[in-house]
C-alpha positions as a LaTeX table, in Angstrom:
\begin{tabular}{lrrr}
\hline
Residue & $x$ (\AA) & $y$ (\AA) & $z$ (\AA) \\
\hline
Met1 & 26.24 & 7.58 & 6.45 \\
Ala2 & 26.03 & 10.85 & 8.39 \\
Lys3 & 29.06 & 13.07 & 8.49 \\
Phe4 & 30.49 & 14.13 & 11.84 \\
Ser5 & 29.43 & 17.74 & 11.13 \\
Asp6 & 25.80 & 16.58 & 10.64 \\
Leu7 & 25.84 & 14.72 & 13.97 \\
Trp8 & 27.36 & 17.68 & 15.73 \\
Arg9 & 24.66 & 20.01 & 14.40 \\
Val10 & 21.97 & 17.72 & 15.82 \\
Leu11 & 23.64 & 17.72 & 19.26 \\
Ile12 & 24.03 & 21.51 & 19.26 \\
Cys13 & 20.36 & 21.93 & 18.27 \\
Arg14 & 19.20 & 19.73 & 21.15 \\
Thr15 & 16.44 & 18.21 & 19.08 \\
Leu16 & 14.66 & 14.92 & 18.62 \\
Arg17 & 13.67 & 13.80 & 15.16 \\
Leu18 & 11.03 & 11.31 & 14.09 \\
Trp19 & 12.09 & 9.42 & 10.94 \\
Asp20 & 10.28 & 7.22 & 8.46 \\
Val21 & 12.67 & 4.24 & 8.39 \\
Val22 & 11.52 & 3.12 & 4.94 \\
Ser23 & 11.85 & 6.42 & 3.06 \\
Gly24 & 14.47 & 8.04 & 5.30 \\
Glu25 & 12.29 & 11.16 & 5.49 \\
Cys26 & 12.27 & 13.26 & 8.64 \\
Leu27 & 8.61 & 13.43 & 9.69 \\
Gln28 & 8.83 & 15.69 & 12.74 \\
Val29 & 11.40 & 17.75 & 14.63 \\
Phe30 & 10.98 & 18.28 & 18.37 \\
Trp31 & 12.63 & 21.50 & 19.63 \\
Gly32 & 13.02 & 22.77 & 23.15 \\
His33 & 15.43 & 20.77 & 25.28 \\
Pro34 & 17.94 & 22.95 & 27.14 \\
Asp35 & 20.70 & 20.33 & 26.71 \\
Ser36 & 21.60 & 17.16 & 24.79 \\
Val37 & 18.77 & 14.62 & 24.57 \\
Leu38 & 19.87 & 11.31 & 26.12 \\
Cys39 & 16.73 & 9.14 & 26.02 \\
Cys40 & 13.21 & 8.91 & 24.68 \\
Gln41 & 10.24 & 6.57 & 24.82 \\
Met42 & 6.96 & 6.50 & 22.89 \\
Gln43 & 3.49 & 5.46 & 23.99 \\
Gly44 & 0.71 & 5.94 & 21.45 \\
Lys45 & 1.04 & 9.51 & 20.15 \\
Leu46 & 2.96 & 10.63 & 23.23 \\
Leu47 & 6.75 & 10.94 & 23.30 \\
Ala48 & 8.73 & 11.42 & 26.51 \\
Ser49 & 12.35 & 12.55 & 26.41 \\
Gly50 & 15.05 & 13.27 & 28.97 \\
Cys51 & 18.18 & 15.34 & 28.68 \\
Ala52 & 21.58 & 15.96 & 30.23 \\
Ser53 & 20.33 & 18.90 & 32.34 \\
Gly54 & 17.78 & 16.66 & 34.10 \\
Ser55 & 14.63 & 17.94 & 32.39 \\
Ile56 & 11.81 & 15.90 & 30.88 \\
His57 & 9.60 & 16.82 & 27.95 \\
Leu58 & 6.32 & 15.22 & 26.96 \\
Trp59 & 5.52 & 15.79 & 23.28 \\
Asp60 & 2.58 & 15.35 & 20.92 \\
Met61 & 4.16 & 13.21 & 18.20 \\
Ser62 & 1.70 & 14.30 & 15.51 \\
Thr63 & 2.33 & 18.05 & 15.96 \\
Gly64 & 5.80 & 18.20 & 17.53 \\
Glu65 & 4.35 & 20.42 & 20.28 \\
Ser66 & 5.89 & 20.28 & 23.75 \\
Leu67 & 2.95 & 19.48 & 26.03 \\
Ile68 & 4.80 & 19.51 & 29.35 \\
Gln69 & 8.30 & 20.39 & 30.48 \\
Leu70 & 9.50 & 19.24 & 33.89 \\
Lys71 & 12.67 & 21.15 & 34.74 \\
Gln72 & 15.23 & 19.63 & 37.09 \\
Ala73 & 13.32 & 16.36 & 37.33 \\
His74 & 16.60 & 14.74 & 38.37 \\
Ile75 & 19.84 & 16.21 & 39.67 \\
Gly76 & 21.92 & 15.65 & 36.56 \\
Pro77 & 21.27 & 13.68 & 33.37 \\
Ile78 & 18.22 & 11.51 & 32.74 \\
Asn79 & 19.42 & 8.28 & 31.15 \\
Thr80 & 16.26 & 6.23 & 30.68 \\
Ile81 & 12.46 & 6.52 & 30.49 \\
Val82 & 9.77 & 3.82 & 30.43 \\
Phe83 & 5.95 & 4.06 & 30.41 \\
Lys84 & 3.60 & 2.07 & 32.66 \\
Asp85 & $-0.16$ & 2.69 & 32.33 \\
Ser86 & $-0.88$ & 6.33 & 33.28 \\
Ser87 & 2.59 & 6.97 & 34.63 \\
Phe88 & 6.20 & 6.78 & 33.55 \\
Phe89 & 9.49 & 6.08 & 35.28 \\
Thr90 & 12.81 & 7.86 & 34.81 \\
Gly91 & 16.30 & 6.83 & 35.84 \\
Gly92 & 19.06 & 9.34 & 36.32 \\
Ser93 & 22.70 & 9.85 & 37.05 \\
Asp94 & 21.64 & 10.86 & 40.58 \\
Ser95 & 21.03 & 7.11 & 41.26 \\
His96 & 17.28 & 7.67 & 41.70 \\
Ile97 & 14.32 & 6.16 & 39.89 \\
Lys98 & 11.26 & 8.40 & 39.84 \\
Glu99 & 7.65 & 7.60 & 39.05 \\
Trp100 & 5.72 & 10.42 & 37.36 \\
Ser101 & 1.95 & 10.77 & 37.01 \\
Met102 & 0.85 & 11.73 & 33.51 \\
Val103 & $-2.40$ & 13.04 & 35.05 \\
Ser104 & $-0.88$ & 15.45 & 37.59 \\
Cys105 & 2.52 & 15.84 & 35.85 \\
Ser106 & 4.24 & 15.42 & 39.18 \\
Cys107 & 6.63 & 12.99 & 40.82 \\
Val108 & 4.63 & 10.52 & 42.91 \\
Lys109 & 7.51 & 8.36 & 44.15 \\
Ser110 & 11.29 & 8.37 & 44.28 \\
Leu111 & 12.84 & 4.92 & 44.48 \\
Gln112 & 16.22 & 4.64 & 46.14 \\
Gly113 & 18.47 & 1.61 & 46.28 \\
His114 & 21.10 & 2.07 & 43.61 \\
Thr115 & 24.38 & 3.74 & 44.49 \\
Gly116 & 25.35 & 4.50 & 40.89 \\
Ser117 & 23.79 & 6.08 & 37.85 \\
Val118 & 20.58 & 4.32 & 36.72 \\
Glu119 & 21.30 & 3.32 & 33.12 \\
Ala120 & 18.28 & 1.28 & 32.01 \\
Leu121 & 14.68 & 0.57 & 33.01 \\
Gln122 & 12.33 & $-2.10$ & 31.70 \\
Ile123 & 8.77 & $-3.06$ & 32.65 \\
Ile124 & 7.95 & $-6.77$ & 32.62 \\
Asp125 & 4.42 & $-7.59$ & 33.73 \\
Asp126 & 3.93 & $-5.62$ & 36.97 \\
Arg127 & 7.61 & $-5.33$ & 37.78 \\
Leu128 & 10.15 & $-2.64$ & 37.06 \\
Ile129 & 13.70 & $-3.81$ & 36.38 \\
Ser130 & 16.47 & $-1.27$ & 36.90 \\
Cys131 & 20.10 & $-1.52$ & 35.86 \\
Ser132 & 22.77 & 0.69 & 37.37 \\
Ala133 & 26.40 & 1.65 & 37.03 \\
Asp134 & 26.78 & 0.23 & 40.56 \\
Trp135 & 26.79 & $-3.16$ & 38.78 \\
Thr136 & 23.41 & $-4.24$ & 40.11 \\
Val137 & 20.05 & $-5.04$ & 38.61 \\
Arg138 & 17.10 & $-4.47$ & 40.94 \\
Ile139 & 13.52 & $-5.65$ & 40.60 \\
Trp140 & 10.64 & $-3.53$ & 41.95 \\
Glu141 & 6.89 & $-4.16$ & 42.24 \\
Thr142 & 4.97 & $-1.45$ & 40.38 \\
His143 & 1.69 & $-1.68$ & 42.28 \\
Pro144 & 1.31 & 0.51 & 45.38 \\
Pro145 & 3.17 & 0.40 & 47.54 \\
Ile146 & 6.22 & 0.07 & 45.29 \\
Leu147 & 8.63 & $-2.32$ & 46.94 \\
Gln148 & 11.99 & $-3.66$ & 45.97 \\
Leu149 & 11.82 & $-7.41$ & 45.75 \\
Gly150 & 14.42 & $-9.46$ & 47.60 \\
Ser151 & 16.69 & $-10.15$ & 44.65 \\
Val152 & 19.54 & $-7.85$ & 43.70 \\
Tyr153 & 21.56 & $-9.19$ & 40.78 \\
Ser154 & 25.19 & $-8.26$ & 40.38 \\
Ala155 & 26.79 & $-7.93$ & 36.97 \\
Gln156 & 29.97 & $-6.54$ & 35.46 \\
His157 & 27.97 & $-4.57$ & 32.92 \\
Cys158 & 24.21 & $-4.12$ & 32.92 \\
Glu159 & 24.01 & $-4.66$ & 29.16 \\
Thr160 & 25.19 & $-8.25$ & 29.52 \\
Ile161 & 22.26 & $-9.31$ & 31.72 \\
Ser162 & 19.88 & $-11.54$ & 29.79 \\
Val163 & 16.25 & $-10.42$ & 30.01 \\
Lys164 & 15.22 & $-14.06$ & 29.52 \\
Lys165 & 17.28 & $-15.05$ & 32.57 \\
Leu166 & 15.73 & $-12.22$ & 34.60 \\
Val167 & 12.19 & $-13.25$ & 33.64 \\
Thr168 & 12.97 & $-16.83$ & 34.67 \\
Glu169 & 14.34 & $-15.61$ & 38.01 \\
Ile170 & 11.35 & $-13.29$ & 38.54 \\
Asn171 & 8.93 & $-16.14$ & 37.96 \\
Lys172 & 10.79 & $-18.26$ & 40.55 \\
Ser173 & 10.72 & $-15.55$ & 43.25 \\
Pro174 & 7.83 & $-15.55$ & 45.74 \\
Thr175 & 5.41 & $-12.64$ & 45.49 \\
\hline
\end{tabular}
């Protein structure tokens, strides 16, 4: 078990680490975030990470090299990242969801609808599900134009929403 001092050192260093879960060996260290890393997501050999200052890094997982840094991608912390084809989505404490092109490395859309911090994102089929501190779960189409579907689900805590229940509800809703 890690000691508190070891955890603190990792937070101060503002790093991500790739671990071999079988051997416990650290395979790669990713340096360069200006603040504490709050989320990360992998796709192939690409790693995306977001931090408390609102910046995003895209990394080469095999070399640890920072390929792209997007400063002030959100106003405030980035809480969640999810990949979809040649783009990725981020959710932040600014209540916005942003779609980013991996080709142009730019924001192509900003989705608004939540009134609280966006805490979690999930892609199911061609739909983006967002969970917010405003106690709602929203479902968005991911094909242009991105539209919020009619259903907004209310919950005490986003973590208690069953993904199975959401998928059932999504399949019932007209498209």
